[in-house]
Short mmCIF file of C-alpha atoms and ligand atoms in Angstrom, two decimals:
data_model
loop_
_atom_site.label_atom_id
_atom_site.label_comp_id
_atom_site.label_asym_id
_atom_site.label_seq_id
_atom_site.Cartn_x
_atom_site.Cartn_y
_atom_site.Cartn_z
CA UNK A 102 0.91 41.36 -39.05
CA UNK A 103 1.46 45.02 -38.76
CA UNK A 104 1.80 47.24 -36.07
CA UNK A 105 -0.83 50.00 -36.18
CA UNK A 106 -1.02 53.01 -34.14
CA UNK A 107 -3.47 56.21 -34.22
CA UNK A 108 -5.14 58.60 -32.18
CA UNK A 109 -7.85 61.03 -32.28
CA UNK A 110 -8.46 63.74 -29.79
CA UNK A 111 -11.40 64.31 -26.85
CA UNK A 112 -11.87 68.18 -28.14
CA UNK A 113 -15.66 67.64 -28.31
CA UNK A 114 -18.05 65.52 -27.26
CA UNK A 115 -19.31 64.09 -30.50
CA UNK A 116 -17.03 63.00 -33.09
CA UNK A 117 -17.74 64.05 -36.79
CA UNK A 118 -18.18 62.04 -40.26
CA UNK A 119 -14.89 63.27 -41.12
CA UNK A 120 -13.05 61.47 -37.95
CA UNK A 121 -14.99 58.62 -38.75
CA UNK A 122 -14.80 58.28 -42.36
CA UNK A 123 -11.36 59.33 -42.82
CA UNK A 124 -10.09 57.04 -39.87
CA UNK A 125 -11.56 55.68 -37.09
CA UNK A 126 -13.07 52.96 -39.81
CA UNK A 127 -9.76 52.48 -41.23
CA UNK A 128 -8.65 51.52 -37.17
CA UNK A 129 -11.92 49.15 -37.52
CA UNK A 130 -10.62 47.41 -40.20
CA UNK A 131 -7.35 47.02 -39.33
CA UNK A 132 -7.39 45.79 -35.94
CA UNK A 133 -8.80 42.37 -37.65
CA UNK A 134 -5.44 41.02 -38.64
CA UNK A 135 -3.18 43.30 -36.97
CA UNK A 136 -1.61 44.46 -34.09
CA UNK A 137 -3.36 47.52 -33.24
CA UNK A 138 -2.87 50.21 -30.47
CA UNK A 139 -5.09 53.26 -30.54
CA UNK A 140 -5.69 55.89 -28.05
CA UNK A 141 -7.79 59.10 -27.01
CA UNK A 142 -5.30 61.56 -26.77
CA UNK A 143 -5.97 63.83 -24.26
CA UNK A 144 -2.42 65.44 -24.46
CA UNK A 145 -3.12 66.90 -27.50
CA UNK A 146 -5.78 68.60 -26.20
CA UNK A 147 -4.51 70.90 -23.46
CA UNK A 148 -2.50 72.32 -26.30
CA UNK A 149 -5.83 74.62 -26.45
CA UNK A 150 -7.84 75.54 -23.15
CA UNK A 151 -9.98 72.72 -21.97
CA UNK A 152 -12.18 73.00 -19.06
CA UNK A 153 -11.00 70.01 -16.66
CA UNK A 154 -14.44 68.74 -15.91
CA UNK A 155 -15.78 68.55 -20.00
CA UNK A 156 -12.46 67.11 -20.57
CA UNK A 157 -12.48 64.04 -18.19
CA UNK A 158 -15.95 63.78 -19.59
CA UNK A 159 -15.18 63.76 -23.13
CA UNK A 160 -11.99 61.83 -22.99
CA UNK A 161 -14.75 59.01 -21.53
CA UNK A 162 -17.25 59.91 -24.30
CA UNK A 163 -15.03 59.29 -26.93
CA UNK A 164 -13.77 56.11 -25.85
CA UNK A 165 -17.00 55.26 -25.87
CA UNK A 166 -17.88 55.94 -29.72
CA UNK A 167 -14.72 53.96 -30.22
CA UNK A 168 -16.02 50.86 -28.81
CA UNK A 169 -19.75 51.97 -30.27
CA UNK A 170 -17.71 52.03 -33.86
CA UNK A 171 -16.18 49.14 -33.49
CA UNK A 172 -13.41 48.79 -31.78
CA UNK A 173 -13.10 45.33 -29.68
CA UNK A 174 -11.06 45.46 -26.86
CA UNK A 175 -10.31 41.86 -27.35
CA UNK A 176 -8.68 42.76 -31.20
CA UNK A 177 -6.91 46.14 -30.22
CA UNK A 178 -5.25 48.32 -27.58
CA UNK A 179 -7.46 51.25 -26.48
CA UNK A 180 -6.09 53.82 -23.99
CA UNK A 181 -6.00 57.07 -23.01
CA UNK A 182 -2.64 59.10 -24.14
CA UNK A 183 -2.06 60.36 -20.41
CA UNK A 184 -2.14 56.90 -18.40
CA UNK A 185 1.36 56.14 -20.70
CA UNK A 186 4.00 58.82 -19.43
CA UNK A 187 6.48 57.80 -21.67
CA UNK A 188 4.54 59.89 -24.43
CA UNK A 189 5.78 62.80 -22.81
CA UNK A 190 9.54 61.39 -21.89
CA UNK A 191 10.15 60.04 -25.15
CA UNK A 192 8.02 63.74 -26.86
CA UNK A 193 10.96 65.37 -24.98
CA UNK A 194 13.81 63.66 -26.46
CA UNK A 195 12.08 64.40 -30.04
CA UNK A 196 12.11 68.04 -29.19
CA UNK A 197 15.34 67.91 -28.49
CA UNK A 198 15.94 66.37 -31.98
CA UNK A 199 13.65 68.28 -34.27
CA UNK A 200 14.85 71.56 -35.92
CA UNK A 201 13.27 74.72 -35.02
CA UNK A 202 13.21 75.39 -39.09
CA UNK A 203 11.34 71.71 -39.62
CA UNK A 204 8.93 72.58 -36.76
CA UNK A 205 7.90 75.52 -38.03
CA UNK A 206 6.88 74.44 -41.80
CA UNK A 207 4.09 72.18 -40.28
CA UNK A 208 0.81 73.99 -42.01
CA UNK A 209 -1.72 72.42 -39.58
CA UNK A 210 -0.11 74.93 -36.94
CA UNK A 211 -0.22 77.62 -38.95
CA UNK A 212 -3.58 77.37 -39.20
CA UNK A 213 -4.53 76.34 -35.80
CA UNK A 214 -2.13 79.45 -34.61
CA UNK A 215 -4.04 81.86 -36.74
CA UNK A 216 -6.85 81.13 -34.99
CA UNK A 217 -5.89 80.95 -31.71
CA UNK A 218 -3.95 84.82 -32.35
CA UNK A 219 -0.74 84.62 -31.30
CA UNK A 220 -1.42 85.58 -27.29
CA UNK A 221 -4.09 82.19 -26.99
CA UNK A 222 -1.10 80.27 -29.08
CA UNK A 223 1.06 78.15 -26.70
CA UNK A 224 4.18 76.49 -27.16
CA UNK A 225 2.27 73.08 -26.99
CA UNK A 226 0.66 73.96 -29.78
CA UNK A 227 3.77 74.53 -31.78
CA UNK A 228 5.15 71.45 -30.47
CA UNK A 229 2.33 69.22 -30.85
CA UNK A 230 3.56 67.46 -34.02
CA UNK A 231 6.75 66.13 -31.94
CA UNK A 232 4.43 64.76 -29.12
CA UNK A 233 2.52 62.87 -32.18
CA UNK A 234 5.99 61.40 -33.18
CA UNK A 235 6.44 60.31 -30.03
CA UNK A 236 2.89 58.90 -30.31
CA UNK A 237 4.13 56.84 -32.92
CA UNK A 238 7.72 55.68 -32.67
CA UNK A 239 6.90 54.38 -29.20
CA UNK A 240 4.89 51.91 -30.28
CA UNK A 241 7.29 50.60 -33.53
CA UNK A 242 4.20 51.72 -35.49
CA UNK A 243 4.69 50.35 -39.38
CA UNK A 244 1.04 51.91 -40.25
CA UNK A 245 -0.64 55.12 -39.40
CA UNK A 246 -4.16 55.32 -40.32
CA UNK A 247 -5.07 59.33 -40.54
CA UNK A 248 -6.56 61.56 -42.43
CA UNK A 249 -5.23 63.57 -45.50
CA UNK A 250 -4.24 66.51 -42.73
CA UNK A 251 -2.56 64.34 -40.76
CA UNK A 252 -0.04 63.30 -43.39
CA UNK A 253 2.73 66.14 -43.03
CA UNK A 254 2.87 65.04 -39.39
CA UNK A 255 3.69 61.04 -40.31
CA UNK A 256 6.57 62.58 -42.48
CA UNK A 257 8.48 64.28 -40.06
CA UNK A 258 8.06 61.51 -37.72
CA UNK A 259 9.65 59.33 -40.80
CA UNK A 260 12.33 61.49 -40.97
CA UNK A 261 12.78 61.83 -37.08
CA UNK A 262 12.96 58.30 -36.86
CA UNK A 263 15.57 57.68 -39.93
CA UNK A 264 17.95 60.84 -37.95
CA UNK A 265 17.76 59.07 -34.74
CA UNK A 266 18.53 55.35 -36.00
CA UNK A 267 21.36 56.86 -38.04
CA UNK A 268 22.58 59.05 -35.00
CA UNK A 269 22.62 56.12 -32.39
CA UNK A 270 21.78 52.92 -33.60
CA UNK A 271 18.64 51.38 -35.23
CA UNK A 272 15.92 51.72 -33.09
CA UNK A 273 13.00 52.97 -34.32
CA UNK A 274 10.77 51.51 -37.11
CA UNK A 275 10.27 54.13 -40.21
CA UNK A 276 6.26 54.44 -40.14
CA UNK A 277 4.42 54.94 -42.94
CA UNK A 278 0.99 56.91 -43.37
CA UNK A 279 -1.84 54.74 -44.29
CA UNK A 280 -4.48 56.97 -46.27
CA UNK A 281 -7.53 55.54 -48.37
CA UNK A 282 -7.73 58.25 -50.99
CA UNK A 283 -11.48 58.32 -51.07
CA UNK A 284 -12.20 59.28 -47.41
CA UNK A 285 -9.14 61.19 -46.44
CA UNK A 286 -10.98 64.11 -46.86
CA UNK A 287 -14.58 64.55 -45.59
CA UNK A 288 -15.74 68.50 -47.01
CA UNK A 289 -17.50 70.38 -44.98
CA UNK A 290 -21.52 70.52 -46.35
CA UNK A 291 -22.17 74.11 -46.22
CA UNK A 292 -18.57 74.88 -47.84
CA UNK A 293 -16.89 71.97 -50.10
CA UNK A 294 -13.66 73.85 -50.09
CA UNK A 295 -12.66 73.32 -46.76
CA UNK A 296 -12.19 70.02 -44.79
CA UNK A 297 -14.88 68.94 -42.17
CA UNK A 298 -13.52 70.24 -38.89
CA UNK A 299 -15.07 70.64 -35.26
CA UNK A 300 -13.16 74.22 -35.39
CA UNK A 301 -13.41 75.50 -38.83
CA UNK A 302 -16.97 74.29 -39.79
CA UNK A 303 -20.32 76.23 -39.24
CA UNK A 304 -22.67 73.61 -37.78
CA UNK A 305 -24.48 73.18 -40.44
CA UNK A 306 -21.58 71.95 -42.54
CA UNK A 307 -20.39 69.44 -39.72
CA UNK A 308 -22.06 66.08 -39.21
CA UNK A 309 -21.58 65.24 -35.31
CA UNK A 310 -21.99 61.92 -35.03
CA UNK A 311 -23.87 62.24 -31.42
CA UNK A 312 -26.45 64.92 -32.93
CA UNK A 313 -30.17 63.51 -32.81
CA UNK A 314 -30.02 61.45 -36.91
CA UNK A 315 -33.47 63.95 -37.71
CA UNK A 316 -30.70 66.84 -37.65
CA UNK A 317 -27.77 65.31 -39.24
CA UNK A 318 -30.44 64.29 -41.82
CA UNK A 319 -31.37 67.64 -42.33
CA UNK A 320 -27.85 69.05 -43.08
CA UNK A 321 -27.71 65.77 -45.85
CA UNK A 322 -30.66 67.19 -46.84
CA UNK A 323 -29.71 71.11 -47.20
CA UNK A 324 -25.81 70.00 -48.18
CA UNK A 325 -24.61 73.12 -50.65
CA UNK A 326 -24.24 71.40 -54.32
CA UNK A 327 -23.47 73.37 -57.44
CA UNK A 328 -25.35 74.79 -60.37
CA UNK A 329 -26.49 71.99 -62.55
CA UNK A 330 -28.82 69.52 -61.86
CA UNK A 331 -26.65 66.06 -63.03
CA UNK A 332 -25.19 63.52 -60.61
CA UNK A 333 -21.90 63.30 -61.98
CA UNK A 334 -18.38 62.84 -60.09
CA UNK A 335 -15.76 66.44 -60.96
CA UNK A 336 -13.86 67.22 -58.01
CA UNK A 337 -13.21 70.81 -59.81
CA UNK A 338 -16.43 71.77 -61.01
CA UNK A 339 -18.82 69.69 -58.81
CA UNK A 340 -17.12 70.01 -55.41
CA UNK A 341 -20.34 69.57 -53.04
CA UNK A 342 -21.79 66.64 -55.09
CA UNK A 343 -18.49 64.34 -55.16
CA UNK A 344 -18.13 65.08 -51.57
CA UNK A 345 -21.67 63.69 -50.85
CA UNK A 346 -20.70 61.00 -53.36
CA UNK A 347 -17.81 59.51 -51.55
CA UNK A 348 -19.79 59.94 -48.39
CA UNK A 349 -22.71 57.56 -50.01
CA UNK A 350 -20.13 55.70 -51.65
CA UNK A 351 -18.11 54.87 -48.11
CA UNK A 352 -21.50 54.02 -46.30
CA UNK A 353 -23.22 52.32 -48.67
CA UNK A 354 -20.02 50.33 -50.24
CA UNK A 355 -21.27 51.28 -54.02
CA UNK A 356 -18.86 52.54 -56.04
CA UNK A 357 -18.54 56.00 -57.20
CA UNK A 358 -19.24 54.96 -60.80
CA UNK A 359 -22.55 52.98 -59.60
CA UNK A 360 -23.66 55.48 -57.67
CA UNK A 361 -23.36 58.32 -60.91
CA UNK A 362 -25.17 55.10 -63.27
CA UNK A 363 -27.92 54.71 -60.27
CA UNK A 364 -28.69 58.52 -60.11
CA UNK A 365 -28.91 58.85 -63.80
CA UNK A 366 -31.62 61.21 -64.83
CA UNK A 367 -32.58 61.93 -60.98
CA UNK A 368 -31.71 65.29 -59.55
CA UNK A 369 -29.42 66.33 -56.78
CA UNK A 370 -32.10 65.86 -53.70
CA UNK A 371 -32.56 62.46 -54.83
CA UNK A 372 -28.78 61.67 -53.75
CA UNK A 373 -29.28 63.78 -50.90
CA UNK A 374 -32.24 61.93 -49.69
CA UNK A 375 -30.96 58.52 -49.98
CA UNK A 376 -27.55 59.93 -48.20
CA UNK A 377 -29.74 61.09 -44.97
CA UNK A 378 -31.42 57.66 -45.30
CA UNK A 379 -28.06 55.58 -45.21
CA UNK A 380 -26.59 57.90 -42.97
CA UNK A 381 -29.15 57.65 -40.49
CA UNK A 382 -29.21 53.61 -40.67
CA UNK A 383 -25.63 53.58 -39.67
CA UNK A 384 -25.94 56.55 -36.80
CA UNK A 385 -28.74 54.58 -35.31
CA UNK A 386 -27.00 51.60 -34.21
CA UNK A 387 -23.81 53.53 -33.44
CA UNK A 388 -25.09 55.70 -31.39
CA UNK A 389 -26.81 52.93 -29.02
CA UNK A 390 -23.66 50.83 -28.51
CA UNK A 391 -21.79 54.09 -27.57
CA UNK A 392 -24.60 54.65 -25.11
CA UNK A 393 -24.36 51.05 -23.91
CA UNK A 394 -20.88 52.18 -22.98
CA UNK A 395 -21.71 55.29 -21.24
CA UNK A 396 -24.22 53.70 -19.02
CA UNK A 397 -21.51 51.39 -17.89
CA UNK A 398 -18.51 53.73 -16.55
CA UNK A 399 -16.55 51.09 -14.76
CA UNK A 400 -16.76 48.90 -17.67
CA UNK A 401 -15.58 51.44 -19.62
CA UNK A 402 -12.32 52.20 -17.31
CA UNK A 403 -11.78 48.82 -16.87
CA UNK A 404 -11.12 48.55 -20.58
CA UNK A 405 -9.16 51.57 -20.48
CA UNK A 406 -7.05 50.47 -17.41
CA UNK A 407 -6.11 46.79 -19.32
CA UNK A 408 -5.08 48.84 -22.42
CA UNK A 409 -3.05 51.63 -20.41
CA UNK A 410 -1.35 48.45 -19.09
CA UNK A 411 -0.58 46.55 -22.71
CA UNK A 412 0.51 49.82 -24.03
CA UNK A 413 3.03 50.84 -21.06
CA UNK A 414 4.41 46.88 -21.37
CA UNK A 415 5.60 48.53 -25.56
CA UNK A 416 6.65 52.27 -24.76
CA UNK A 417 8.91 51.62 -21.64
CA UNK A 418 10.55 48.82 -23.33
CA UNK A 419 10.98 51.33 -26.66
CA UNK A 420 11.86 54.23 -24.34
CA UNK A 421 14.16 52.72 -21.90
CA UNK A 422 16.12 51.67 -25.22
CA UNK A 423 16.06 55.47 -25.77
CA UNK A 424 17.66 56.33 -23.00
CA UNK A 425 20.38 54.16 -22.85
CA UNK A 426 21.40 54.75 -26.51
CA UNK A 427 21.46 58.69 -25.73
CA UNK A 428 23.53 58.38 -22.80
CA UNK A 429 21.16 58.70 -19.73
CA UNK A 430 22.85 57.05 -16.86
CA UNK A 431 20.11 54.31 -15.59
CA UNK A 432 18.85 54.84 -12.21
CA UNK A 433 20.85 52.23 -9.36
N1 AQP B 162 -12.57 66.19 -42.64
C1 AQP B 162 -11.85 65.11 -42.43
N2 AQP B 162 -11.77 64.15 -43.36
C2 AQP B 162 -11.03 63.03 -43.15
N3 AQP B 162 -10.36 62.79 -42.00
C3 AQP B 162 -10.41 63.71 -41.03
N4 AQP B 162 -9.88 63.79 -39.79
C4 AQP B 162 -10.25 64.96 -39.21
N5 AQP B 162 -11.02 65.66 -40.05
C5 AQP B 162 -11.15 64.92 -41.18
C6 AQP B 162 -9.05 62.74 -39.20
O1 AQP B 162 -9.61 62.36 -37.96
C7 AQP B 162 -8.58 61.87 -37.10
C8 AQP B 162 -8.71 62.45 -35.72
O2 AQP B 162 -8.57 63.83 -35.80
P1 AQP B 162 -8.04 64.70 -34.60
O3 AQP B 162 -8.40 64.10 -33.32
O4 AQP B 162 -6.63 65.08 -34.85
O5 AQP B 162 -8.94 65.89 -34.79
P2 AQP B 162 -8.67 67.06 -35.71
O6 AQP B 162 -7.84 66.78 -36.91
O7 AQP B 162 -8.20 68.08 -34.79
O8 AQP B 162 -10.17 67.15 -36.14
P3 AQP B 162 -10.80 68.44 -36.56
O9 AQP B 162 -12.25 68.29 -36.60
O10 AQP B 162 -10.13 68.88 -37.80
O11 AQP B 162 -10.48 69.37 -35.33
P4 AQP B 162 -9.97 70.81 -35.37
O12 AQP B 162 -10.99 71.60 -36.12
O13 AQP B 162 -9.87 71.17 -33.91
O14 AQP B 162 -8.65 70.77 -36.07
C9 AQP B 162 -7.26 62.25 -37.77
O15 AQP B 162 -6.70 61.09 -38.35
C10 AQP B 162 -7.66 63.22 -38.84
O16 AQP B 162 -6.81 63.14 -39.98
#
């Protein structure tokens, strides 16, 4: 059994196919014959403004599609980032480890920064990465089921946690990134050279999982392709059509080669049709368990409160370690 750990953030209200698809169904999997913790990380997300109310609503909202994806209480841990303070104890001691220089070659803040210009940029921002270490090494984490952006981030916390066990003493376990090639990155419909993204996508390149199915099936439906009329798989030259056949290919469980032999001598909208279809037979029944969820709030914090409690039982035993191998004098 391996100890998993993730965490995705409550930024919006719906999540999109490229959360899901790239790794809250890898946390689905895995929580079958591991050890799983994940959480809603709602410390990540003041690292931008948030408006208190939305954000107490959405961190609810997407605990919700957790469960409605999948996730069983019974199999997993599922909190909320900000009911464990030792995220932000044991963030603090990585700060103090991490090198300005190594900090500042993380791309996913330069991006993020760009956008924000550099008065809405704040230091959380920069030092967001180092809280996600935290995240991780906390927990003893062996696998890290993310995304293909994500994967920068799991590095430096591999190399944070070899510089601290070589420092003191061993203490953390070296994580490793678990990626599944064919999902880690969702494009976004109207533009198959960038990722999927709640920030950088126009809405009609992002499919929000919480949208009414009749308009995600629409954006299947009006998905940019390329010249040509031939289903055939070509990252290079056929960006918009591999992207919508890994999306088939993850939902419907066909391979990629199946899917090009089943399309043969049908034209793009055939693919795109049949995507909408299969995309809306999966939306349907996700979308009413998440509801289930929302209509029952205590239920809902009731799971939240037992998983804030198995998680705090890991990180205060990981971070009082911590603190006695750096020298802290323990409280009398
Ligand atoms: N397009 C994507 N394809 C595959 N995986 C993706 N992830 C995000 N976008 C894609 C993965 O989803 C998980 C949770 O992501 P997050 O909470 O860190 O959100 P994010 O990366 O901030 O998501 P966005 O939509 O990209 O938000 P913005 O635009 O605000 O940056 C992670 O494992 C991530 O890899």
């Amino acid at each position: 059994r391996l100890r998993v750990l993730s965490g995705i953030q409550p930024t919006s209200g719906s999540f999109h196919l490229g959360n899901y698809l790239g790794a809250v169904r890898q946390w689905v999997d895995l929580q079958e014959a591991n050890d799983a913790f994940y959480m809603v990380v709602d410390l990540h997300a003041i690292t931008v403004p948030q408006d208190p109310a939305v954000l107490r609503e959405n961190t609810r909202i997407s605990a919700a599609q957790l469960l409605g994806a999948g996730l069983d209480p019974e199999r997993c841990t599922l909190f909320v980032q900000s009911h464990v303070p030792e995220h932000a104890q044991l963030g603090w001691v990585m700060n103090c480890l991490t090198g300005f220089g190594e900090a500042s070659r993380m791309t996913q803040f330069k991006d993020k920064s760009s956008k924000q210009g550099a008065e809405g940029t704040t230091v959380g921002l920069f030092t967001y990465p180092i809280l996600q270490i935290a995240d991780i090494l906390l927990y003893q984490a062996d696998a890290v089921p993310v995304g293909e952006d994500q994967r920068q981030h799991v590095e430096l916390t591999r190399d944070l946690a070899e510089r601290f066990n070589s420092r003191y003493a061993p203490t953390f376990t070296v994580p490793k990134p678990y990626i599944l090639k064919e999902t880690a990155k969702i494009q976004d419909l109207q533009d198959p050279a960038i990722k999927m993204s709640k920030s950088a996508s126009s809405p009609k390149g992002l499919v929000s999982l919480l949208d009414e199915p009749k308009v995600s099936a629409k954006k299947f439906k009006s998905a940019v392709t390329d010249t040509g009329t031939v289903v055939s798989y070509d990252e290079e030259e056929k960006p918009g059509v591999s992207n919508l056949l890994r999306i088939h290919s993850a939902l419907s469980g066909q391979s990629v080669e199946q899917l090009v032999a089943h399309f043969e001598g049908k034209m793009y909208g055939a693919l795109k049709t049949e995507l909408a279809e299969l995309f809306t037979a999966w939306v349907e029944p996700f979308q009413a368990r998440t509801r289930e969820f929302l209509d029952d709030p205590a239920e809902l914090d009731r799971v939240l409160g037992l998983g804030a409690e198995k998680a705090r039982a890991v990180a205060s035993e990981t971070l009082s370690t911590v603190y006695d191998r750096i020298g802290f004098l323990p409280p009398k």
